[in-house]
PDB file of C-alpha atoms in Angstrom:
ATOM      1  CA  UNK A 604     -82.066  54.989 -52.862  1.00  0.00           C
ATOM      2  CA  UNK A 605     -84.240  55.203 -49.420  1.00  0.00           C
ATOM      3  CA  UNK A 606     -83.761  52.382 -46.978  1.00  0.00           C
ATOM      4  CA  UNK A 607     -87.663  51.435 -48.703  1.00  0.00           C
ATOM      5  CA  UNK A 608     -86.624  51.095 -52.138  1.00  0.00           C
ATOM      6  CA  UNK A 609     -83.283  49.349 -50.969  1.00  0.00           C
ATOM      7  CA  UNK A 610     -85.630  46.129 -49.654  1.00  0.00           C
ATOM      8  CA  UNK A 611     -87.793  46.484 -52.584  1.00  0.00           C
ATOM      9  CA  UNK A 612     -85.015  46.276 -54.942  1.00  0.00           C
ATOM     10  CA  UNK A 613     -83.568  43.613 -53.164  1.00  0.00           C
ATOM     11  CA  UNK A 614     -86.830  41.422 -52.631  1.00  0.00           C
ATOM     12  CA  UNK A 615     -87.847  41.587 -56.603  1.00  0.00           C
ATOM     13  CA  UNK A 616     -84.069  40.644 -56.939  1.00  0.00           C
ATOM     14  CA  UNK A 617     -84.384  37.695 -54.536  1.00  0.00           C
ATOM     15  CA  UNK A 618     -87.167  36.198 -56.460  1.00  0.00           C
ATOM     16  CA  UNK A 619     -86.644  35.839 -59.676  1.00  0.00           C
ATOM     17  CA  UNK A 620     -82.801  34.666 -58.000  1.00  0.00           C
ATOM     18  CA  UNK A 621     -83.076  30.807 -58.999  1.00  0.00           C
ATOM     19  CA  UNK A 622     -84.550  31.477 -62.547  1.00  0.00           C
ATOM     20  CA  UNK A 623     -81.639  33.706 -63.379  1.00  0.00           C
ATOM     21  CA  UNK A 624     -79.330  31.648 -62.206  1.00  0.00           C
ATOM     22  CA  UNK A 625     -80.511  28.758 -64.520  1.00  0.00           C
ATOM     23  CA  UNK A 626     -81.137  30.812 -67.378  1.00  0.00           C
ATOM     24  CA  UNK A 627     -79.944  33.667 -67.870  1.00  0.00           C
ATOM     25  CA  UNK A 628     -76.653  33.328 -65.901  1.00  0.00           C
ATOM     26  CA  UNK A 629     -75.173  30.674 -68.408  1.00  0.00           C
ATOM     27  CA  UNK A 630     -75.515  33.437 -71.334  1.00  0.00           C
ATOM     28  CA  UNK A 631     -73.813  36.256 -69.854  1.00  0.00           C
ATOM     29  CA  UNK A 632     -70.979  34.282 -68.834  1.00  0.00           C
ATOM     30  CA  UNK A 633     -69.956  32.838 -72.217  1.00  0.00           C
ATOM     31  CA  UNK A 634     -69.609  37.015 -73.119  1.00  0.00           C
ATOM     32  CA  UNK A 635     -67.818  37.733 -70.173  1.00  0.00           C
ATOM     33  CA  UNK A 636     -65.198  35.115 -71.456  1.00  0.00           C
ATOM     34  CA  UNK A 637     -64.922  37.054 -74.444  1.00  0.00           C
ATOM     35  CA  UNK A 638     -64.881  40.601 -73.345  1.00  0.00           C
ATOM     36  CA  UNK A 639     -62.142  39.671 -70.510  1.00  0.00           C
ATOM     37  CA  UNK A 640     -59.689  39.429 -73.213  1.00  0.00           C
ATOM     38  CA  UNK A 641     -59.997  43.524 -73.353  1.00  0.00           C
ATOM     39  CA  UNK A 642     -58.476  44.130 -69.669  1.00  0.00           C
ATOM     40  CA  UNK A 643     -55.420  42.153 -69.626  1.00  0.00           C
ATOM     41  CA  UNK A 644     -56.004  40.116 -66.365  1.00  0.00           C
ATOM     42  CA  UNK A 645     -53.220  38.555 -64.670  1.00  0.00           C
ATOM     43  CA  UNK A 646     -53.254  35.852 -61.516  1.00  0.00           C
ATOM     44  CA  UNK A 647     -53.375  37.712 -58.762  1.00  0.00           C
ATOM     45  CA  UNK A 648     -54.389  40.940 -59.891  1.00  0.00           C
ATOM     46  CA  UNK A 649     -57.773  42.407 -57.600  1.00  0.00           C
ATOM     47  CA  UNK A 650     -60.936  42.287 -59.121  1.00  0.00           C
ATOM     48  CA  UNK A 651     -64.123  44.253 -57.757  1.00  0.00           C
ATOM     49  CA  UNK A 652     -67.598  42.699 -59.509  1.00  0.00           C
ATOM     50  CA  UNK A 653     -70.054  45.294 -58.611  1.00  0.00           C
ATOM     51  CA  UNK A 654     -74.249  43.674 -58.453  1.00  0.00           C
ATOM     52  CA  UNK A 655     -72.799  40.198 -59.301  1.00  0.00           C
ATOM     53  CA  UNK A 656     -75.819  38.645 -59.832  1.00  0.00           C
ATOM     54  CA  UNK A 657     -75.037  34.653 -59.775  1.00  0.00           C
ATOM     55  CA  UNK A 658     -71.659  34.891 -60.773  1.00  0.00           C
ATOM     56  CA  UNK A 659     -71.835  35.344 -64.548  1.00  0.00           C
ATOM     57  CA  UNK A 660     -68.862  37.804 -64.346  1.00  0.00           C
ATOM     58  CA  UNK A 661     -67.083  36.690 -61.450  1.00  0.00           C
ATOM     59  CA  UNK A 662     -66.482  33.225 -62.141  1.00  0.00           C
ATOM     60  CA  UNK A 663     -64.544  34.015 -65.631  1.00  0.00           C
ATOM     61  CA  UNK A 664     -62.531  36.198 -63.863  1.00  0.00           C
ATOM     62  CA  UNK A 665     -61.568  33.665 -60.843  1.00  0.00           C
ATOM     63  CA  UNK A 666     -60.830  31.310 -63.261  1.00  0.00           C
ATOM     64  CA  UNK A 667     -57.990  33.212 -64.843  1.00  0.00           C
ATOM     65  CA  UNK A 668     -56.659  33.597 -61.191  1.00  0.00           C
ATOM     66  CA  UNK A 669     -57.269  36.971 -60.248  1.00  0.00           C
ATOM     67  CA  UNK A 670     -58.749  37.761 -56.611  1.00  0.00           C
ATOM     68  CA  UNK A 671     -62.542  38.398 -56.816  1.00  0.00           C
ATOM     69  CA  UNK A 672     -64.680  40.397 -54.503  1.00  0.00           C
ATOM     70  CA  UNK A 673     -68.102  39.806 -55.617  1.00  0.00           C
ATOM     71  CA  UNK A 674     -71.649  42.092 -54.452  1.00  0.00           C
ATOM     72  CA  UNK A 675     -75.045  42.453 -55.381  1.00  0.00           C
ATOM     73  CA  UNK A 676     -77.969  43.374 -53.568  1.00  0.00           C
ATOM     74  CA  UNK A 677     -79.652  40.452 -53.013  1.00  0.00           C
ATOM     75  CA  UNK A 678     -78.647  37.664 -50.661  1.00  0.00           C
ATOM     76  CA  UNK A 679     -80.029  34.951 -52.786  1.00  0.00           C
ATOM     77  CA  UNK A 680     -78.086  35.695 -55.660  1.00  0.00           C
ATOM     78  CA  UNK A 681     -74.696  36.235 -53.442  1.00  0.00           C
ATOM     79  CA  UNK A 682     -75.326  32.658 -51.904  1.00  0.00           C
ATOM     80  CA  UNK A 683     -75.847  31.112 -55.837  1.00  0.00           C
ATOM     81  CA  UNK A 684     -72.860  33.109 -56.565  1.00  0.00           C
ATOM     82  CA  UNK A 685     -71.049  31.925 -53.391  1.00  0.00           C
ATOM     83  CA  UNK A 686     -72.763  27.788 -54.557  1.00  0.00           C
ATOM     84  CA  UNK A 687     -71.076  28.557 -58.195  1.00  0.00           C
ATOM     85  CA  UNK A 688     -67.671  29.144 -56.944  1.00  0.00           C
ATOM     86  CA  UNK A 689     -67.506  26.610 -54.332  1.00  0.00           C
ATOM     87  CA  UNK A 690     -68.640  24.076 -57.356  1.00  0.00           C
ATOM     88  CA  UNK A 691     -66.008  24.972 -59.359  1.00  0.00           C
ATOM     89  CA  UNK A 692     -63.469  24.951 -56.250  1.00  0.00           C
ATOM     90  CA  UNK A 693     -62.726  28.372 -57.163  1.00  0.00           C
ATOM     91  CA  UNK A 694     -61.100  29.871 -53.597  1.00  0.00           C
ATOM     92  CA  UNK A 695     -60.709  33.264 -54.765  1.00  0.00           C
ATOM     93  CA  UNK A 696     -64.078  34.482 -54.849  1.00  0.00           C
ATOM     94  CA  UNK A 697     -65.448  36.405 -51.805  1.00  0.00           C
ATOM     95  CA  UNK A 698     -68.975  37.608 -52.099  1.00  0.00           C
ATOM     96  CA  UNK A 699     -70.907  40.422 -49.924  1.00  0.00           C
ATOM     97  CA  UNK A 700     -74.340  41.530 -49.982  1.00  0.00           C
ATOM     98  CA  UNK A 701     -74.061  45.574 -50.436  1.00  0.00           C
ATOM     99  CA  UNK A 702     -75.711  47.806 -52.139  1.00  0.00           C
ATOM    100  CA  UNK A 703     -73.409  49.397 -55.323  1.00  0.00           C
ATOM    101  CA  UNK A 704     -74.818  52.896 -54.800  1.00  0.00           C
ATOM    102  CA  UNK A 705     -72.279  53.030 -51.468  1.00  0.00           C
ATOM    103  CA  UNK A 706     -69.842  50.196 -50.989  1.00  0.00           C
ATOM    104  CA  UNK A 707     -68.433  49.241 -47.865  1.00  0.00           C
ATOM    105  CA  UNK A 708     -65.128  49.131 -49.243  1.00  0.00           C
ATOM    106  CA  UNK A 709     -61.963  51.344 -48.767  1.00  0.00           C
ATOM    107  CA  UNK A 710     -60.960  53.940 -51.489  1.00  0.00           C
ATOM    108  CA  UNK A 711     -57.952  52.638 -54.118  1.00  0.00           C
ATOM    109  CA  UNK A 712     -58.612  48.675 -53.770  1.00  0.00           C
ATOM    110  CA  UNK A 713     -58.861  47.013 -56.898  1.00  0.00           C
ATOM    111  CA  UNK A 714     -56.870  46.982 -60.232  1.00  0.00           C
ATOM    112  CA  UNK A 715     -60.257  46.549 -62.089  1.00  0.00           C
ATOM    113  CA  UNK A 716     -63.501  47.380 -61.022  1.00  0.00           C
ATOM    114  CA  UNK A 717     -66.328  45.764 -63.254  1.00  0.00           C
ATOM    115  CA  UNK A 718     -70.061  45.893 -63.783  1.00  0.00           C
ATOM    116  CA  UNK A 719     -72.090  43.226 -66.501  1.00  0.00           C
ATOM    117  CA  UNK A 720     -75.412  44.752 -66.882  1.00  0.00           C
ATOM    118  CA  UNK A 721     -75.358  45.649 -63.471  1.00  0.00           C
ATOM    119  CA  UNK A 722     -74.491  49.471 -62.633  1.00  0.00           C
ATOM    120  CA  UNK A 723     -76.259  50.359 -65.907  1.00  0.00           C
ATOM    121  CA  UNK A 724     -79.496  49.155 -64.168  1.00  0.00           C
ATOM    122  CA  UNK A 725     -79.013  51.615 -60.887  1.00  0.00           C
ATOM    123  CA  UNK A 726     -81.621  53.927 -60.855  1.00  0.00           C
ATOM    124  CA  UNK A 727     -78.397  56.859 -59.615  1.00  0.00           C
ATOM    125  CA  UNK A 728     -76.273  55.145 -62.259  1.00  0.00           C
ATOM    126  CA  UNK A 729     -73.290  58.228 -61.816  1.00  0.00           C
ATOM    127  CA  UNK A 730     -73.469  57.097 -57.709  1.00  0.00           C
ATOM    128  CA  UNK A 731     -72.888  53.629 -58.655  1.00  0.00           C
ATOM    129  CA  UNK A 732     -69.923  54.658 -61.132  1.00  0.00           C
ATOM    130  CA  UNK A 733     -68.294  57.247 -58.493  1.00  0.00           C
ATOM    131  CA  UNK A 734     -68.571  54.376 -56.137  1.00  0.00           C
ATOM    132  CA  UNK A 735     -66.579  51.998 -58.772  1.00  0.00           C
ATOM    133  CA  UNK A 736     -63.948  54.463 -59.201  1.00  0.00           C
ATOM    134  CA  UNK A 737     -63.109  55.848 -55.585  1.00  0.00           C
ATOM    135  CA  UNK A 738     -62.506  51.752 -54.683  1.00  0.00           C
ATOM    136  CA  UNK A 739     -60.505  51.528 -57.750  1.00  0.00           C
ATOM    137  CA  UNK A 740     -56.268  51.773 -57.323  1.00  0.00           C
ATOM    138  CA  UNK A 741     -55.183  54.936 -58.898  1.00  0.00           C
ATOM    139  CA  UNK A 742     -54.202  53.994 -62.465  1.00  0.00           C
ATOM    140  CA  UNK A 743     -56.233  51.053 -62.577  1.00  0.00           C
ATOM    141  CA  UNK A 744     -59.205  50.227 -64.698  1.00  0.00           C
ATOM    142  CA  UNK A 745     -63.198  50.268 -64.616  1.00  0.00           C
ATOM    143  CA  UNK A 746     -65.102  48.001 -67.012  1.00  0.00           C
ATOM    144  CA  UNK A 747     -68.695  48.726 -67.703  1.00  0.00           C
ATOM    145  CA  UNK A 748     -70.646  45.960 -70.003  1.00  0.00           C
ATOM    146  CA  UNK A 749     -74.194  47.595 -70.682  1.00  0.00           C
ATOM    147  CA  UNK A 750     -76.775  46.783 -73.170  1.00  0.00           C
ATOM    148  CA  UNK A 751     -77.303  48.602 -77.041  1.00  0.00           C
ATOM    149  CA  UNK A 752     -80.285  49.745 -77.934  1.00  0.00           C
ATOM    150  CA  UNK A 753     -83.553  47.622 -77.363  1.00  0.00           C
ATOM    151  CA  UNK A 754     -84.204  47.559 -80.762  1.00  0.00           C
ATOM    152  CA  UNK A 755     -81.130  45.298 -81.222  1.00  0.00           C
ATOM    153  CA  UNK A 756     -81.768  43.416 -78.662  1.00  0.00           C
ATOM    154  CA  UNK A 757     -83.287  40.129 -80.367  1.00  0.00           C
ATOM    155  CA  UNK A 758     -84.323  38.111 -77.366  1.00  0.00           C
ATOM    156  CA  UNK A 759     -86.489  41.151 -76.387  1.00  0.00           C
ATOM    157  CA  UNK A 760     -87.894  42.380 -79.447  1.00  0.00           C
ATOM    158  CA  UNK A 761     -89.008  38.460 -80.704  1.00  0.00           C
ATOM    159  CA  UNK A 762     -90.356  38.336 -76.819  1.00  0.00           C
ATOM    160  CA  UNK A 763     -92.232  41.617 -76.840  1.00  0.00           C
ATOM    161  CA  UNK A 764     -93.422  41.060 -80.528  1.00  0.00           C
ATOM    162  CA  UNK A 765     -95.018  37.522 -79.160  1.00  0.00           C
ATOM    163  CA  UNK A 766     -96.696  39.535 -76.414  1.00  0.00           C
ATOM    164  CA  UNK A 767     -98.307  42.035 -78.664  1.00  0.00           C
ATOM    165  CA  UNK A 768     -99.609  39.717 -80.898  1.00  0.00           C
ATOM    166  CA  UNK A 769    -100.898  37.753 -78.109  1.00  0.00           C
ATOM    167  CA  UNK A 770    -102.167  40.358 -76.079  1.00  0.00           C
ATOM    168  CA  UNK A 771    -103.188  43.192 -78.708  1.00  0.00           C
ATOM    169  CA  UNK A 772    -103.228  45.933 -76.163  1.00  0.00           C
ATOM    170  CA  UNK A 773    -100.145  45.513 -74.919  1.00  0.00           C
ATOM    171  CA  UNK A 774     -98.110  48.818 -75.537  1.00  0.00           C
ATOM    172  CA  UNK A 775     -94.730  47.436 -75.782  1.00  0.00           C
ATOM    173  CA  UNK A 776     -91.579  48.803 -73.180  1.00  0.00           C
ATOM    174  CA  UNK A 777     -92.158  52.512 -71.673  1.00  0.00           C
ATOM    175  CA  UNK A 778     -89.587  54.173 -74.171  1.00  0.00           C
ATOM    176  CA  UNK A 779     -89.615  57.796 -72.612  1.00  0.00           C
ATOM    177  CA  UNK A 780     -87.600  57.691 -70.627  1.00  0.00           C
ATOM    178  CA  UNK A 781     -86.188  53.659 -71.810  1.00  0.00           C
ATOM    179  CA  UNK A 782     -86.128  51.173 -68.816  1.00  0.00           C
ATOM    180  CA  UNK A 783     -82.858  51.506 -66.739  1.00  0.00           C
ATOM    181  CA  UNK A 784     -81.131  48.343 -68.617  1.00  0.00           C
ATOM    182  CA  UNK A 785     -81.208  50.503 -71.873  1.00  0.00           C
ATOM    183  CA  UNK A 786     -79.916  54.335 -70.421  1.00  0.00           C
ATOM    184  CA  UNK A 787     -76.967  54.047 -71.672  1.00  0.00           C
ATOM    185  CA  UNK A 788     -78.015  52.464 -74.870  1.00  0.00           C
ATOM    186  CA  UNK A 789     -76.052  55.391 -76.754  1.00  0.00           C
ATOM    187  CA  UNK A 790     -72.403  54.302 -76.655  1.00  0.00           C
ATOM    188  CA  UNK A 791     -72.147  58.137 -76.040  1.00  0.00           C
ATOM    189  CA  UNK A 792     -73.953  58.192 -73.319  1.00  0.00           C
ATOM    190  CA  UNK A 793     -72.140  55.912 -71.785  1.00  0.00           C
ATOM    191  CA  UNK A 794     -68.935  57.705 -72.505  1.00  0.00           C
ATOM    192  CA  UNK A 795     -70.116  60.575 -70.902  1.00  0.00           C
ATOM    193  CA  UNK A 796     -71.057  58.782 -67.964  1.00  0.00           C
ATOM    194  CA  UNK A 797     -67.892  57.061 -67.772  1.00  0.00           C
ATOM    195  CA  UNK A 798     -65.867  60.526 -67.626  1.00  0.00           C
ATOM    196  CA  UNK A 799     -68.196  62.385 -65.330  1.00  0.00           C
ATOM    197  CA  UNK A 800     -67.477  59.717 -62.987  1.00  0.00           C
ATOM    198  CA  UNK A 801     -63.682  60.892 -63.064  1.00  0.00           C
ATOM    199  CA  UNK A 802     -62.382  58.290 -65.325  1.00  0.00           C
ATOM    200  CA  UNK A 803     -59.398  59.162 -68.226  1.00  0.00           C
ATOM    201  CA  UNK A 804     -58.672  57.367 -71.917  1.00  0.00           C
ATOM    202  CA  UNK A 805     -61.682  55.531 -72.126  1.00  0.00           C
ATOM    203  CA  UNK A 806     -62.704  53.604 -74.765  1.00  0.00           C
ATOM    204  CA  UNK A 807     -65.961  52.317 -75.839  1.00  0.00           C
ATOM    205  CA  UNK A 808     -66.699  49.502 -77.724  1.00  0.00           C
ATOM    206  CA  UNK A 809     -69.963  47.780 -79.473  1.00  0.00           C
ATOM    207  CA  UNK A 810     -70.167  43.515 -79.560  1.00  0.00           C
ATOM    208  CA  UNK A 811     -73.018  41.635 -80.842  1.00  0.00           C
ATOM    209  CA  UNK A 812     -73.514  38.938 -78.336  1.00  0.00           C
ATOM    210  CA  UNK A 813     -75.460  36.096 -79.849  1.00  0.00           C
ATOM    211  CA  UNK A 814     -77.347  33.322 -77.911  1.00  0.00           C
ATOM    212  CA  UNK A 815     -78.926  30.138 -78.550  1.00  0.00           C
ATOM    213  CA  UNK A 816     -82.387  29.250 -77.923  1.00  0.00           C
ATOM    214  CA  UNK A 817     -83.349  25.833 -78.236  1.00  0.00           C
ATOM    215  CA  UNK A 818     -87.204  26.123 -77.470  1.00  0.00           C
ATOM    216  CA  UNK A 819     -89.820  28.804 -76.743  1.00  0.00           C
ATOM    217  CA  UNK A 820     -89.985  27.912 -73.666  1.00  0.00           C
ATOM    218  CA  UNK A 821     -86.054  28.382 -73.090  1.00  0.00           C
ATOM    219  CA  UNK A 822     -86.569  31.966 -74.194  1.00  0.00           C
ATOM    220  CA  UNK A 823     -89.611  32.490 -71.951  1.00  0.00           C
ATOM    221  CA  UNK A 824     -87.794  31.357 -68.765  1.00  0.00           C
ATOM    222  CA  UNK A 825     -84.863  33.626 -69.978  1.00  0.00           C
ATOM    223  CA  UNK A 826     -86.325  36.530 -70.305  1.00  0.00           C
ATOM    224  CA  UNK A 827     -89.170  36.484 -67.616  1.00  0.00           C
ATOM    225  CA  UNK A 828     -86.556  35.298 -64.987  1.00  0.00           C
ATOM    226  CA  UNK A 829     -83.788  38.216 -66.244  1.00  0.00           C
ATOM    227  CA  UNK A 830     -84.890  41.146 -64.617  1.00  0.00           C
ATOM    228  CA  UNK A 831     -88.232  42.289 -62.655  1.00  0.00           C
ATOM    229  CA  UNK A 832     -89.047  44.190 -65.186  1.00  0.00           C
ATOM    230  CA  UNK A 833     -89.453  41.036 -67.246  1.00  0.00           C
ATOM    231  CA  UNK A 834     -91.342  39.479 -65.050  1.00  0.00           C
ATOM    232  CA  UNK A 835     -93.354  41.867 -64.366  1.00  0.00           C
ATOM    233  CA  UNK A 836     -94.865  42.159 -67.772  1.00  0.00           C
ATOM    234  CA  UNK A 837     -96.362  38.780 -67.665  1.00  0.00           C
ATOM    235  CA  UNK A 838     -97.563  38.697 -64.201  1.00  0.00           C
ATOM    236  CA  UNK A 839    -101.001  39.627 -65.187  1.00  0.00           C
ATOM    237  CA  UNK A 840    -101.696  37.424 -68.176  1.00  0.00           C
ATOM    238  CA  UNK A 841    -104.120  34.535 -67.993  1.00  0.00           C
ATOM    239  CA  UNK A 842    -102.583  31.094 -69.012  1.00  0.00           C
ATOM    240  CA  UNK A 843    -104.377  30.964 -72.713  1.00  0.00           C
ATOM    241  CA  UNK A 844    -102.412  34.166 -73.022  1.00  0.00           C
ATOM    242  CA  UNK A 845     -99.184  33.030 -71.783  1.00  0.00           C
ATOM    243  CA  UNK A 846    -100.066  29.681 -74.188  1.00  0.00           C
ATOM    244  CA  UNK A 847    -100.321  32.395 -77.256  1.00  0.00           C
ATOM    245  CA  UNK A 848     -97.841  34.122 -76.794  1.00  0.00           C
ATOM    246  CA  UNK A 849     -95.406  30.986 -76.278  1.00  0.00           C
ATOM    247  CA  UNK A 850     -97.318  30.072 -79.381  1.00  0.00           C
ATOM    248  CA  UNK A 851     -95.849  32.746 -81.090  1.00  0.00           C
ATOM    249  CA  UNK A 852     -92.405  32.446 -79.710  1.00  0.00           C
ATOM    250  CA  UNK A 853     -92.127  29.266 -80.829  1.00  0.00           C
ATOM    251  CA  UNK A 854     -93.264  30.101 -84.815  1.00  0.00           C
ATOM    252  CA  UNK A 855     -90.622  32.816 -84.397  1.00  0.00           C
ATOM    253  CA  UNK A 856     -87.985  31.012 -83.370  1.00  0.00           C
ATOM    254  CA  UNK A 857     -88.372  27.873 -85.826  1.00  0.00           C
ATOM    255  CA  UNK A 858     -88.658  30.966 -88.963  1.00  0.00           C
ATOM    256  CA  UNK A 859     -85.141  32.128 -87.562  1.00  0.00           C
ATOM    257  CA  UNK A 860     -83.630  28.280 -87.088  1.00  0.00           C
ATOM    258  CA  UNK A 861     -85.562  27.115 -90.755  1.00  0.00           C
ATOM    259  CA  UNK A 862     -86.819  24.749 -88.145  1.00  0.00           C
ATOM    260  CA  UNK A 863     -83.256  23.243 -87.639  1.00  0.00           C
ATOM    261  CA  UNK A 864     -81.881  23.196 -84.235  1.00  0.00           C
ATOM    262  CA  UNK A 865     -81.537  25.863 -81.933  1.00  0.00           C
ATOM    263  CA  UNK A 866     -82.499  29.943 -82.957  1.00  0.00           C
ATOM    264  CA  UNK A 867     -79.746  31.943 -82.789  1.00  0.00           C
ATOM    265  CA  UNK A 868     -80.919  35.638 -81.728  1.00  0.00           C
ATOM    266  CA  UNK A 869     -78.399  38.580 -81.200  1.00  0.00           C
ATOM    267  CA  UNK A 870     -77.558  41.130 -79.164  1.00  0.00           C
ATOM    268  CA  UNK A 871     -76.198  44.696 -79.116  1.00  0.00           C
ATOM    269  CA  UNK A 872     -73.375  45.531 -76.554  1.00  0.00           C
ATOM    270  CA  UNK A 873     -71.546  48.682 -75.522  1.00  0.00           C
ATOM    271  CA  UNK A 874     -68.061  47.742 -73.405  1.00  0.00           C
ATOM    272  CA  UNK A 875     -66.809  51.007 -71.671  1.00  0.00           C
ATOM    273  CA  UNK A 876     -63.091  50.707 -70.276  1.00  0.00           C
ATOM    274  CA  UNK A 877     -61.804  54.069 -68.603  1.00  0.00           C
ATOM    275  CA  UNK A 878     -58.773  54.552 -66.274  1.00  0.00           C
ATOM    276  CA  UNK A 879     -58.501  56.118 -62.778  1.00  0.00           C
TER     277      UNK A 879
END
């Protein structure tokens, strides 16, 4: 990226900071407890979290003991991260704002270098995953948790659907190319990522991640506050649209619940493991 998409990248990022944090945060880590269970972490071992975000990776990890190096690009989110940890009194979390695309780190570091829905939104993704595995020790392991396909992604397509039938000309997410969260969609693709980056025996796995939503609103903050992109697609609605479409939401989500407690919606997941 040029030094002018760096700070815009890093602005949007700092923004919408807080509102991940509180939403969106809490999801990812409940998966990152279970997908953990894949890489065999032991106290002590090093463990690289490349674009952090808040923590929703990194704090799992400390809590099994190993020693965590957190970055992201945006200082706000390293400082929530850095807020998270000291919370939990979790000493072995260090956090760095860097950009992933070249970290200031020296080659053959870590024993696992990891990325939650983080590398797989770089705009050079292959950078980002060269980057991952020159910092990696030589037979250790890189971890890449990236979204499925949108279609499978619930707490988009109920989201989207409200917007559409709020706002009728609304064309829906550019598919053509997909928006960076979904390029490696493909569990192939992201296999073929993972081995032009250098990496051997990798595996890739599909999860369905499932989250609860207790209230339109809950899935509105989610979403709008998970990415810029989000955001982005609501920033030019008037508030009797944004009232529709949380209108709309909220019928969808009581059809899925039968109107009893929270909506579960669900998720597809591609985990990528490969070796160094």
């Amino acid at each position: 990226m040029t030094a002018k998409d760096t700070r815009e990248t890093e602005a949007a990022w700092d923004e919408i900071a807080a509102g991940f944090d509180e939403y969106a945060t809490p999801f990812t880590i409940s998966f990152a407890e279970t997908v953990l269970q894949r890489v065999d972490l032991h106290p002590g071992m090093r463990f690289l979290d490349v674009a952090a975000g808040s923590g929703a990776l990194s704090i799992p990890v400390a809590r099994l003991g190993a020693e965590v190096v957190a970055t992201d690009i945006s200082p706000a989110m390293v400082e929530l991260l850095v807020a998270r940890a000291q919370n939990e009194g979790l000493s072995n979390v260090t956090a760095h704002v860097m950009d992933g695309h070249a970290l200031e780190l020296e080659d053959d570091t870590f024993d696992v270098s990891a990325s939650q829905n983080g590398v797989s939104l770089f705009p050079n993704m292959q950078r980002g995953l060269r980057e991952m595995v020159r910092v990696t020790k030589p037979d250790g392991r890189v971890l890449i948790l990236a979204f499925g396909p949108p279609t499978e992604a619930e707490f988009l397509t109920f989201f989207v659907g409200a917007l559409q039938a709020a706002v009728p000309d609304f064309d829906g997410l550019p598919m053509d190319p997909p928006p960076l969260p979904f390029q490696v969609a493909d569990p192939e693709s992201l296999r073929e990522q993972l081995a032009d980056a250098g990496l051997n025996d990798i595996r890739i796995d599909t999860d369905v991640w499932d989250t609860e939503f207790r209230s339109a609103m809950h899935l509105w903050n989610m979403v709008i506050n998970s990415n810029p992109i989000a955001a982005s697609l609501v920033a030019d609605l008037s508030q009797e649209q944004i009232s529709e479409v949380q209108k709309n939401l909220d019928t969808k989500l009581r059809e899925r619940s039968k109107g009893s407690g929270p909506a579960v919606l669900t998720t597809r997941m591609n985990i990528g493991i490969g070796t160094k």
